[in-house]
mmCIF file of C-alpha atoms and ligand atoms in Angstrom:
data_model
loop_
_atom_site.group_PDB
_atom_site.id
_atom_site.type_symbol
_atom_site.label_atom_id
_atom_site.label_comp_id
_atom_site.label_asym_id
_atom_site.label_seq_id
_atom_site.Cartn_x
_atom_site.Cartn_y
_atom_site.Cartn_z
ATOM 1 C CA UNK A 1 -15.787 22.337 2.977
ATOM 2 C CA UNK A 2 -16.544 18.647 2.819
ATOM 3 C CA UNK A 3 -13.569 16.316 2.718
ATOM 4 C CA UNK A 4 -12.915 14.227 -0.373
ATOM 5 C CA UNK A 5 -13.716 10.533 -0.384
ATOM 6 C CA UNK A 6 -11.273 8.203 -2.094
ATOM 7 C CA UNK A 7 -11.731 4.464 -2.401
ATOM 8 C CA UNK A 8 -9.166 1.904 -3.442
ATOM 9 C CA UNK A 9 -10.263 -1.274 -5.159
ATOM 10 C CA UNK A 10 -8.678 -4.316 -6.783
ATOM 11 C CA UNK A 11 -8.517 -8.088 -6.679
ATOM 12 C CA UNK A 12 -6.129 -10.198 -4.620
ATOM 13 C CA UNK A 13 -2.484 -9.165 -5.079
ATOM 14 C CA UNK A 14 -3.282 -5.988 -6.888
ATOM 15 C CA UNK A 15 -0.924 -3.934 -4.627
ATOM 16 C CA UNK A 16 -3.489 -2.049 -2.544
ATOM 17 C CA UNK A 17 -1.323 -1.879 0.529
ATOM 18 C CA UNK A 18 1.686 -0.318 -1.324
ATOM 19 C CA UNK A 19 -0.664 2.197 -2.960
ATOM 20 C CA UNK A 20 -2.360 2.999 0.318
ATOM 21 C CA UNK A 21 0.990 3.925 1.916
ATOM 22 C CA UNK A 22 1.840 6.086 -1.034
ATOM 23 C CA UNK A 23 -1.563 7.902 -0.741
ATOM 24 C CA UNK A 24 -0.835 8.481 2.970
ATOM 25 C CA UNK A 25 2.534 10.082 2.292
ATOM 26 C CA UNK A 26 0.989 12.049 -0.668
ATOM 27 C CA UNK A 27 -1.637 13.575 1.548
ATOM 28 C CA UNK A 28 0.761 14.173 4.467
ATOM 29 C CA UNK A 29 3.132 16.083 2.099
ATOM 30 C CA UNK A 30 0.349 18.319 1.004
ATOM 31 C CA UNK A 31 -0.977 18.749 4.610
ATOM 32 C CA UNK A 32 -4.436 17.500 3.638
ATOM 33 C CA UNK A 33 -6.128 16.235 6.765
ATOM 34 C CA UNK A 34 -7.202 12.595 6.246
ATOM 35 C CA UNK A 35 -7.997 9.262 7.781
ATOM 36 C CA UNK A 36 -7.503 5.879 6.230
ATOM 37 C CA UNK A 37 -9.922 2.995 6.785
ATOM 38 C CA UNK A 38 -11.034 -0.191 5.256
ATOM 39 C CA UNK A 39 -14.009 -2.417 4.436
ATOM 40 C CA UNK A 40 -15.397 -4.629 5.648
ATOM 41 C CA UNK A 41 -14.367 -2.932 8.850
ATOM 42 C CA UNK A 42 -13.289 0.458 9.967
ATOM 43 C CA UNK A 43 -14.952 0.707 13.381
ATOM 44 C CA UNK A 44 -14.833 -1.878 16.232
ATOM 45 C CA UNK A 45 -18.259 -3.281 15.402
ATOM 46 C CA UNK A 46 -17.584 -3.279 11.621
ATOM 47 C CA UNK A 47 -14.246 -5.027 12.323
ATOM 48 C CA UNK A 48 -16.051 -7.703 14.295
ATOM 49 C CA UNK A 49 -18.396 -8.183 11.322
ATOM 50 C CA UNK A 50 -15.318 -8.451 9.087
ATOM 51 C CA UNK A 51 -14.107 -11.409 11.126
ATOM 52 C CA UNK A 52 -17.457 -13.016 10.863
ATOM 53 C CA UNK A 53 -17.525 -12.546 7.072
ATOM 54 C CA UNK A 54 -13.900 -13.475 6.303
ATOM 55 C CA UNK A 55 -13.009 -16.186 8.832
ATOM 56 C CA UNK A 56 -12.862 -19.778 7.612
ATOM 57 C CA UNK A 57 -15.671 -21.882 8.889
ATOM 58 C CA UNK A 58 -17.089 -25.331 8.262
ATOM 59 C CA UNK A 59 -20.699 -24.211 7.826
ATOM 60 C CA UNK A 60 -21.327 -22.904 4.332
ATOM 61 C CA UNK A 61 -21.943 -19.156 4.307
ATOM 62 C CA UNK A 62 -25.179 -18.303 2.621
ATOM 63 C CA UNK A 63 -24.698 -15.705 -0.153
ATOM 64 C CA UNK A 64 -27.496 -13.446 1.113
ATOM 65 C CA UNK A 65 -26.136 -13.586 4.628
ATOM 66 C CA UNK A 66 -22.716 -12.598 3.276
ATOM 67 C CA UNK A 67 -24.217 -9.700 1.402
ATOM 68 C CA UNK A 68 -26.255 -8.362 4.348
ATOM 69 C CA UNK A 69 -23.197 -8.723 6.668
ATOM 70 C CA UNK A 70 -21.002 -6.537 4.445
ATOM 71 C CA UNK A 71 -23.777 -4.000 4.262
ATOM 72 C CA UNK A 72 -24.342 -4.081 8.049
ATOM 73 C CA UNK A 73 -20.684 -3.328 8.596
ATOM 74 C CA UNK A 74 -20.907 -0.588 5.995
ATOM 75 C CA UNK A 75 -23.953 1.015 7.759
ATOM 76 C CA UNK A 76 -21.880 1.245 10.966
ATOM 77 C CA UNK A 77 -18.778 2.428 9.139
ATOM 78 C CA UNK A 78 -20.532 5.270 7.204
ATOM 79 C CA UNK A 79 -22.576 6.583 10.079
ATOM 80 C CA UNK A 80 -19.998 6.375 12.753
ATOM 81 C CA UNK A 81 -16.788 7.152 10.811
ATOM 82 C CA UNK A 82 -16.941 8.147 7.222
ATOM 83 C CA UNK A 83 -19.749 10.725 7.051
ATOM 84 C CA UNK A 84 -18.674 12.525 10.281
ATOM 85 C CA UNK A 85 -15.112 12.774 8.941
ATOM 86 C CA UNK A 86 -16.272 14.089 5.559
ATOM 87 C CA UNK A 87 -18.625 16.591 7.178
ATOM 88 C CA UNK A 88 -15.748 18.042 9.236
ATOM 89 C CA UNK A 89 -13.542 18.455 6.133
ATOM 90 C CA UNK A 90 -11.412 15.417 6.561
ATOM 91 C CA UNK A 91 -10.482 13.324 3.563
ATOM 92 C CA UNK A 92 -11.362 9.718 3.803
ATOM 93 C CA UNK A 93 -9.300 6.980 2.062
ATOM 94 C CA UNK A 94 -10.998 3.580 2.233
ATOM 95 C CA UNK A 95 -9.365 0.340 1.268
ATOM 96 C CA UNK A 96 -12.423 -1.086 -0.516
ATOM 97 C CA UNK A 97 -16.003 0.286 -0.432
ATOM 98 C CA UNK A 98 -19.280 -0.296 -2.258
ATOM 99 C CA UNK A 99 -17.780 -1.494 -5.582
ATOM 100 C CA UNK A 100 -16.419 -4.502 -3.817
ATOM 101 C CA UNK A 101 -20.008 -5.556 -2.990
ATOM 102 C CA UNK A 102 -21.198 -5.196 -6.521
ATOM 103 C CA UNK A 103 -18.288 -7.154 -7.735
ATOM 104 C CA UNK A 104 -17.761 -9.920 -5.090
ATOM 105 C CA UNK A 105 -21.388 -10.515 -3.898
ATOM 106 C CA UNK A 106 -22.939 -9.476 -7.246
ATOM 107 C CA UNK A 107 -20.831 -10.403 -10.238
ATOM 108 C CA UNK A 108 -18.630 -13.082 -8.731
ATOM 109 C CA UNK A 109 -21.229 -14.845 -6.468
ATOM 110 C CA UNK A 110 -24.048 -14.196 -9.033
ATOM 111 C CA UNK A 111 -26.154 -12.088 -6.655
ATOM 112 C CA UNK A 112 -28.989 -9.938 -7.860
ATOM 113 C CA UNK A 113 -27.389 -6.587 -8.878
ATOM 114 C CA UNK A 114 -30.697 -4.723 -8.598
ATOM 115 C CA UNK A 115 -31.072 -5.821 -4.976
ATOM 116 C CA UNK A 116 -27.569 -4.722 -4.267
ATOM 117 C CA UNK A 117 -28.302 -1.354 -5.938
ATOM 118 C CA UNK A 118 -31.402 -1.056 -3.613
ATOM 119 C CA UNK A 119 -29.243 -1.818 -0.532
ATOM 120 C CA UNK A 120 -26.668 0.680 -1.773
ATOM 121 C CA UNK A 121 -29.326 3.448 -2.131
ATOM 122 C CA UNK A 122 -30.550 2.592 1.409
ATOM 123 C CA UNK A 123 -27.208 2.201 3.238
ATOM 124 C CA UNK A 124 -24.836 4.381 1.216
ATOM 125 C CA UNK A 125 -27.184 6.997 -0.215
ATOM 126 C CA UNK A 126 -25.094 9.933 -1.408
ATOM 127 C CA UNK A 127 -22.013 8.916 0.520
ATOM 128 C CA UNK A 128 -20.218 7.737 -2.580
ATOM 129 C CA UNK A 129 -16.488 8.111 -3.317
ATOM 130 C CA UNK A 130 -15.404 11.157 -5.345
ATOM 131 C CA UNK A 131 -12.687 9.026 -6.826
ATOM 132 C CA UNK A 132 -12.124 5.214 -6.965
ATOM 133 C CA UNK A 133 -8.791 3.992 -7.857
ATOM 134 C CA UNK A 134 -8.964 0.512 -9.361
ATOM 135 C CA UNK A 135 -5.733 -1.458 -9.369
ATOM 136 C CA UNK A 136 -6.064 -3.921 -12.224
ATOM 137 C CA UNK A 137 -3.850 -7.017 -12.553
ATOM 138 C CA UNK A 138 -4.263 -10.261 -14.390
ATOM 139 C CA UNK A 139 -5.589 -12.899 -11.949
ATOM 140 C CA UNK A 140 -2.542 -15.300 -12.369
ATOM 141 C CA UNK A 141 -0.177 -12.349 -11.610
ATOM 142 C CA UNK A 142 -2.148 -11.314 -8.531
ATOM 143 C CA UNK A 143 -2.545 -14.717 -7.095
ATOM 144 C CA UNK A 144 1.125 -15.496 -7.620
ATOM 145 C CA UNK A 145 1.913 -12.363 -5.580
ATOM 146 C CA UNK A 146 -0.117 -13.500 -2.633
ATOM 147 C CA UNK A 147 0.677 -17.165 -2.670
ATOM 148 C CA UNK A 148 3.381 -16.762 -0.098
ATOM 149 C CA UNK A 149 1.229 -14.760 2.236
ATOM 150 C CA UNK A 150 0.852 -16.372 5.737
ATOM 151 C CA UNK A 151 -2.804 -15.329 6.023
ATOM 152 C CA UNK A 152 -5.499 -15.873 3.454
ATOM 153 C CA UNK A 153 -9.144 -15.426 4.228
ATOM 154 C CA UNK A 154 -12.235 -17.291 3.070
ATOM 155 C CA UNK A 155 -12.591 -15.241 -0.142
ATOM 156 C CA UNK A 156 -8.927 -15.373 -0.960
ATOM 157 C CA UNK A 157 -9.331 -19.100 -1.207
ATOM 158 C CA UNK A 158 -12.024 -18.944 -3.941
ATOM 159 C CA UNK A 159 -11.376 -20.469 -7.381
ATOM 160 C CA UNK A 160 -9.371 -18.803 -10.185
ATOM 161 C CA UNK A 161 -12.735 -18.480 -12.045
ATOM 162 C CA UNK A 162 -14.118 -16.541 -9.079
ATOM 163 C CA UNK A 163 -11.160 -14.168 -9.135
ATOM 164 C CA UNK A 164 -11.446 -13.747 -12.885
ATOM 165 C CA UNK A 165 -15.108 -12.748 -12.402
ATOM 166 C CA UNK A 166 -13.907 -10.228 -9.776
ATOM 167 C CA UNK A 167 -11.398 -8.703 -12.205
ATOM 168 C CA UNK A 168 -13.998 -8.433 -15.028
ATOM 169 C CA UNK A 169 -16.619 -7.094 -12.630
ATOM 170 C CA UNK A 170 -14.329 -4.305 -11.553
ATOM 171 C CA UNK A 171 -13.389 -3.444 -15.150
ATOM 172 C CA UNK A 172 -17.000 -3.327 -16.147
ATOM 173 C CA UNK A 173 -17.959 -1.011 -13.220
ATOM 174 C CA UNK A 174 -15.019 1.292 -14.109
ATOM 175 C CA UNK A 175 -16.205 1.386 -17.776
ATOM 176 C CA UNK A 176 -19.760 2.240 -16.629
ATOM 177 C CA UNK A 177 -18.563 5.139 -14.403
ATOM 178 C CA UNK A 178 -15.376 6.360 -16.024
ATOM 179 C CA UNK A 179 -15.622 9.854 -14.468
ATOM 180 C CA UNK A 180 -15.303 8.368 -10.944
ATOM 181 C CA UNK A 181 -12.833 5.590 -11.635
ATOM 182 C CA UNK A 182 -9.204 5.825 -12.345
ATOM 183 C CA UNK A 183 -7.870 2.476 -13.647
ATOM 184 C CA UNK A 184 -4.287 1.688 -13.032
ATOM 185 C CA UNK A 185 -2.409 -1.211 -14.638
ATOM 186 C CA UNK A 186 -0.822 -2.713 -11.571
ATOM 187 C CA UNK A 187 1.141 -5.373 -13.453
ATOM 188 C CA UNK A 188 3.604 -2.554 -14.310
ATOM 189 C CA UNK A 189 6.688 -1.844 -12.198
ATOM 190 C CA UNK A 190 6.032 -0.188 -8.802
ATOM 191 C CA UNK A 191 7.456 3.076 -10.014
ATOM 192 C CA UNK A 192 5.106 3.130 -13.072
ATOM 193 C CA UNK A 193 2.124 2.280 -10.822
ATOM 194 C CA UNK A 194 2.965 4.993 -8.309
ATOM 195 C CA UNK A 195 3.374 7.519 -11.184
ATOM 196 C CA UNK A 196 -0.151 6.648 -12.469
ATOM 197 C CA UNK A 197 -1.429 6.939 -8.895
ATOM 198 C CA UNK A 198 0.113 10.368 -8.531
ATOM 199 C CA UNK A 199 -1.722 11.525 -11.595
ATOM 200 C CA UNK A 200 -4.980 10.056 -10.357
ATOM 201 C CA UNK A 201 -4.591 11.855 -7.011
ATOM 202 C CA UNK A 202 -3.892 15.176 -8.645
ATOM 203 C CA UNK A 203 -7.042 14.793 -10.724
ATOM 204 C CA UNK A 204 -9.037 13.705 -7.559
ATOM 205 C CA UNK A 205 -7.846 16.831 -5.700
ATOM 206 C CA UNK A 206 -8.132 19.050 -8.819
ATOM 207 C CA UNK A 207 -4.491 20.005 -8.459
ATOM 208 C CA UNK A 208 -2.889 21.538 -11.536
ATOM 209 C CA UNK A 209 -6.157 23.052 -12.574
ATOM 210 C CA UNK A 210 -6.407 26.808 -13.122
HETATM 211 P P1 TMP B 301 -8.863 -7.288 1.650
HETATM 212 O O1 TMP B 301 -9.359 -5.902 2.168
HETATM 213 O O2 TMP B 301 -7.725 -7.757 2.446
HETATM 214 O O3 TMP B 301 -8.723 -7.442 0.244
HETATM 215 O O4 TMP B 301 -10.049 -8.350 2.159
HETATM 216 C C1 TMP B 301 -11.355 -8.041 2.107
HETATM 217 C C2 TMP B 301 -12.112 -9.193 1.428
HETATM 218 O O5 TMP B 301 -13.488 -8.889 1.595
HETATM 219 C C3 TMP B 301 -11.807 -9.338 -0.018
HETATM 220 O O6 TMP B 301 -11.763 -10.697 -0.398
HETATM 221 C C4 TMP B 301 -13.075 -8.726 -0.701
HETATM 222 C C5 TMP B 301 -14.122 -8.986 0.360
HETATM 223 N N1 TMP B 301 -15.213 -7.972 0.319
HETATM 224 C C6 TMP B 301 -16.490 -8.379 -0.118
HETATM 225 O O7 TMP B 301 -16.653 -9.592 -0.576
HETATM 226 N N2 TMP B 301 -17.470 -7.477 -0.219
HETATM 227 C C7 TMP B 301 -17.358 -6.238 0.225
HETATM 228 O O8 TMP B 301 -18.328 -5.443 0.080
HETATM 229 C C8 TMP B 301 -16.052 -5.758 0.673
HETATM 230 C C9 TMP B 301 -15.849 -4.399 1.091
HETATM 231 C C10 TMP B 301 -15.082 -6.759 0.713
#
């Protein structure tokens, strides 16, 4: 049987790392074979592209170049890692996937969504997540959480307006595909977030169904 594909999405400071650790323990407890990965990145080549995309640089990064780079890393990631794992029955949990491209390069940067759709059909095809967990947090709360972080990348440093577009973009995508998305209010206490996450995972793995 094919493995299940779960993606985790959200803006800066939405608590993806905490949730990812919880998902790992959740899958381990249930003895579900899995791998965790991330985008941009996930393979040596794709991680090299991640550095190219996210490193600070003096030269302005062209929006189309940024879009094509994230899709180049995704092509490598899907073909070399995600699809083979799913085919052999391993569950894949990815910290970000295709929705980040629609939201960051599309909604927030103002890129042409129909071109991103075309790229998605070409690069991702049917390798879409079975369940996408969106951690939603007001921008000011998320940015406050990350302000003490040592490392921030080129996109973290974008304006509050940019991050607001990211938040709204994710919420819109979730509303358009409510069967795939589980939206979790991550401004709640950690306990409450993890409780919601547990419910979303049970639904994703059809547990509790008869
Ligand atoms: P993060 O995984 O630490 O949140 O950092 C990844 C950054 O890359 C984040 O700012 C969102 C950005 N990104 C895109 O702009 N487009 C994409 O398609 C993906 C996967 C990530």
